[in-house]
Amino acid sequence: QLLTGVSPVMYWVSSYCWDLINFLIPLLFIFAMFLIFQIDAYSGRNAPAILLILLSYGCCMTPLMYCVEPIFSVPSTAYVTLIVTNIFTGTVSLLSTTVLDLYQNELPNLKVINDILKALYPWLLPNYNLGRGLMQVATNHYSVYAAEEFNLCPAGDGKCVTSPLEWNVA
């Protein structure tokens, strides 16, 4: 970047914008698939939350990959290693808190560990945030659907409305 005479800030801002534009193409394709196939939990009134989660993920992962990229000397090695690492960390972190959610009432120590992990993972792993956000939106959707179906809404009018953009839903 210094050979071209562009300032480092301008180089990285333009690079970030270009990478985000390239991220938007598959993001919009994925979002369109949710809408076209009418996946209940990820379309309809949940669509803005899903779009926000996917967009936030791209905004967070791009600079994180910039920071880790210089560790590698071969671009293909960096690409494969980062993909495998991201899939592994996202899956393991999401599964660990989900399993601990299931068993934390049986062993009190698990609740403490789960609370620590749930406080730590969002700051360290954007992959965890993506998975947890998608899972919470789907859980919220199906909880509201079941409550409306069995007339369990507190208002008694059969309409349970919980916004997917509410705090701690997505």
Short mmCIF file of C-alpha atoms in Angstrom, two decimals:
data_model
loop_
_atom_site.label_atom_id
_atom_site.label_comp_id
_atom_site.label_asym_id
_atom_site.label_seq_id
_atom_site.Cartn_x
_atom_site.Cartn_y
_atom_site.Cartn_z
CA GLN A 1 0.00 0.00 0.00
CA LEU A 2 2.92 2.34 0.59
CA LEU A 3 4.25 1.87 -2.96
CA THR A 4 1.08 3.31 -4.47
CA GLY A 5 1.29 6.46 -2.37
CA VAL A 6 -2.04 5.83 -0.65
CA SER A 7 -2.16 6.45 3.07
CA PRO A 8 -2.53 3.31 5.20
CA VAL A 9 -5.89 4.47 6.57
CA MET A 10 -7.29 5.06 3.09
CA TYR A 11 -5.95 1.70 1.91
CA TRP A 12 -7.55 -0.25 4.75
CA VAL A 13 -10.86 1.63 4.61
CA SER A 14 -11.16 1.02 0.87
CA SER A 15 -10.13 -2.61 1.31
CA TYR A 16 -12.71 -3.06 4.08
CA CYS A 17 -15.45 -1.46 1.96
CA TRP A 18 -14.57 -3.68 -1.00
CA ASP A 19 -14.61 -6.80 1.17
CA LEU A 20 -17.98 -5.82 2.65
CA ILE A 21 -19.42 -5.29 -0.82
CA ASN A 22 -18.15 -8.75 -1.78
CA PHE A 23 -19.69 -10.14 1.42
CA LEU A 24 -23.04 -8.55 0.60
CA ILE A 25 -23.44 -10.62 -2.57
CA PRO A 26 -23.63 -14.04 -0.83
CA LEU A 27 -25.45 -12.45 2.12
CA LEU A 28 -28.24 -11.21 -0.13
CA PHE A 29 -28.33 -14.57 -1.90
CA ILE A 30 -28.73 -16.41 1.43
CA PHE A 31 -31.35 -13.92 2.57
CA ALA A 32 -33.22 -14.32 -0.73
CA MET A 33 -33.22 -18.11 -0.26
CA PHE A 34 -34.80 -17.69 3.18
CA LEU A 35 -37.50 -15.51 1.64
CA ILE A 36 -38.06 -17.58 -1.51
CA PHE A 37 -38.42 -20.85 0.36
CA GLN A 38 -40.40 -19.11 3.11
CA ILE A 39 -38.50 -20.60 6.01
CA ASP A 40 -40.82 -19.54 8.80
CA ALA A 41 -38.24 -18.71 11.46
CA TYR A 42 -36.05 -16.71 9.07
CA SER A 43 -38.60 -14.82 6.98
CA GLY A 44 -41.68 -12.71 7.57
CA ARG A 45 -41.43 -10.55 10.66
CA ASN A 46 -38.06 -12.12 11.54
CA ALA A 47 -36.45 -11.05 8.26
CA PRO A 48 -35.04 -7.71 9.53
CA ALA A 49 -33.42 -9.44 12.51
CA ILE A 50 -31.90 -12.13 10.28
CA LEU A 51 -30.55 -9.53 7.86
CA LEU A 52 -29.08 -7.57 10.77
CA ILE A 53 -27.43 -10.68 12.23
CA LEU A 54 -25.88 -11.66 8.90
CA LEU A 55 -24.69 -8.11 8.18
CA SER A 56 -23.21 -7.74 11.68
CA TYR A 57 -21.36 -11.02 11.22
CA GLY A 58 -19.72 -9.75 8.03
CA CYS A 59 -18.79 -6.44 9.64
CA CYS A 60 -17.12 -8.26 12.55
CA MET A 61 -15.39 -11.10 10.72
CA THR A 62 -13.71 -8.98 8.06
CA PRO A 63 -11.42 -7.00 10.41
CA LEU A 64 -10.80 -10.11 12.50
CA MET A 65 -9.50 -11.93 9.42
CA TYR A 66 -7.33 -8.91 8.56
CA CYS A 67 -5.68 -9.20 11.99
CA VAL A 68 -4.97 -12.93 11.70
CA GLU A 69 -3.94 -12.98 8.03
CA PRO A 70 -0.31 -11.76 8.51
CA ILE A 71 0.49 -14.87 10.55
CA PHE A 72 0.54 -16.91 7.33
CA SER A 73 3.02 -16.66 4.49
CA VAL A 74 1.00 -18.70 1.96
CA PRO A 75 -2.46 -17.29 1.12
CA SER A 76 -4.03 -20.68 0.41
CA THR A 77 -2.84 -22.01 3.77
CA ALA A 78 -4.30 -18.96 5.48
CA TYR A 79 -7.61 -19.41 3.68
CA VAL A 80 -8.03 -23.09 4.55
CA THR A 81 -6.78 -22.70 8.12
CA LEU A 82 -9.08 -19.76 8.85
CA ILE A 83 -12.12 -21.51 7.36
CA VAL A 84 -11.52 -24.66 9.41
CA THR A 85 -10.79 -22.63 12.55
CA ASN A 86 -13.94 -20.54 12.14
CA ILE A 87 -16.15 -23.57 11.55
CA PHE A 88 -14.61 -25.39 14.52
CA THR A 89 -14.78 -22.48 16.98
CA GLY A 90 -18.30 -21.55 15.95
CA THR A 91 -19.61 -25.09 16.25
CA VAL A 92 -17.84 -25.97 19.50
CA SER A 93 -18.73 -22.72 21.25
CA LEU A 94 -22.39 -22.90 20.26
CA LEU A 95 -22.70 -26.59 21.14
CA SER A 96 -20.95 -26.13 24.48
CA THR A 97 -23.35 -23.44 25.69
CA THR A 98 -26.37 -25.27 24.26
CA VAL A 99 -25.46 -28.51 26.04
CA LEU A 100 -24.73 -26.62 29.26
CA ASP A 101 -28.14 -24.94 28.95
CA LEU A 102 -29.73 -28.39 28.96
CA TYR A 103 -27.89 -29.71 32.02
CA GLN A 104 -27.23 -26.64 34.16
CA ASN A 105 -30.23 -27.32 36.42
CA GLU A 106 -28.90 -30.76 37.37
CA LEU A 107 -25.43 -29.60 38.39
CA PRO A 108 -25.13 -26.10 39.90
CA ASN A 109 -21.48 -25.74 38.86
CA LEU A 110 -22.48 -26.00 35.21
CA LYS A 111 -24.58 -22.84 35.50
CA VAL A 112 -21.53 -20.87 36.65
CA ILE A 113 -19.43 -22.25 33.80
CA ASN A 114 -22.22 -21.61 31.29
CA ASP A 115 -22.63 -18.02 32.48
CA ILE A 116 -18.89 -17.42 32.12
CA LEU A 117 -18.84 -18.90 28.61
CA LYS A 118 -21.92 -16.93 27.56
CA ALA A 119 -20.22 -13.74 28.76
CA LEU A 120 -16.88 -14.58 27.14
CA TYR A 121 -17.80 -16.07 23.75
CA PRO A 122 -19.67 -13.06 22.31
CA TRP A 123 -16.58 -10.88 22.79
CA LEU A 124 -14.19 -13.38 21.23
CA LEU A 125 -16.08 -15.32 18.57
CA PRO A 126 -18.29 -13.68 15.95
CA ASN A 127 -19.13 -17.22 14.78
CA TYR A 128 -20.75 -17.88 18.15
CA ASN A 129 -22.79 -14.70 17.83
CA LEU A 130 -24.01 -15.71 14.37
CA GLY A 131 -25.09 -19.17 15.47
CA ARG A 132 -26.58 -18.03 18.76
CA GLY A 133 -28.45 -15.18 17.11
CA LEU A 134 -29.97 -17.42 14.44
CA MET A 135 -30.87 -19.99 17.07
CA GLN A 136 -32.49 -17.42 19.37
CA VAL A 137 -34.56 -15.91 16.56
CA ALA A 138 -35.80 -19.40 15.61
CA THR A 139 -36.51 -20.28 19.26
CA ASN A 140 -38.41 -17.03 19.73
CA HIS A 141 -40.41 -17.64 16.55
CA TYR A 142 -41.46 -21.16 17.49
CA SER A 143 -42.20 -20.19 21.12
CA VAL A 144 -44.55 -17.44 19.96
CA TYR A 145 -46.09 -19.79 17.39
CA ALA A 146 -46.74 -22.48 20.03
CA ALA A 147 -48.17 -19.95 22.50
CA GLU A 148 -50.54 -18.59 19.85
CA GLU A 149 -51.51 -22.08 18.69
CA PHE A 150 -52.43 -23.25 22.20
CA ASN A 151 -53.85 -19.87 23.28
CA LEU A 152 -51.25 -19.36 26.02
CA CYS A 153 -50.75 -15.64 25.41
CA PRO A 154 -50.89 -13.45 28.53
CA ALA A 155 -53.28 -10.95 26.93
CA GLY A 156 -55.75 -13.74 26.24
CA ASP A 157 -56.44 -12.50 22.73
CA GLY A 158 -54.46 -15.30 21.06
CA LYS A 159 -51.78 -12.93 19.76
CA CYS A 160 -48.36 -13.20 21.33
CA VAL A 161 -46.07 -10.61 19.85
CA THR A 162 -42.39 -10.68 20.65
CA SER A 163 -40.27 -8.59 18.33
CA PRO A 164 -37.26 -10.44 16.92
CA LEU A 165 -35.33 -7.17 17.32
CA GLU A 166 -35.95 -7.06 21.07
CA TRP A 167 -32.91 -7.09 23.32
CA ASN A 168 -31.58 -10.62 24.00
CA VAL A 169 -33.72 -12.19 21.28
CA ALA A 170 -31.23 -11.78 18.46
#
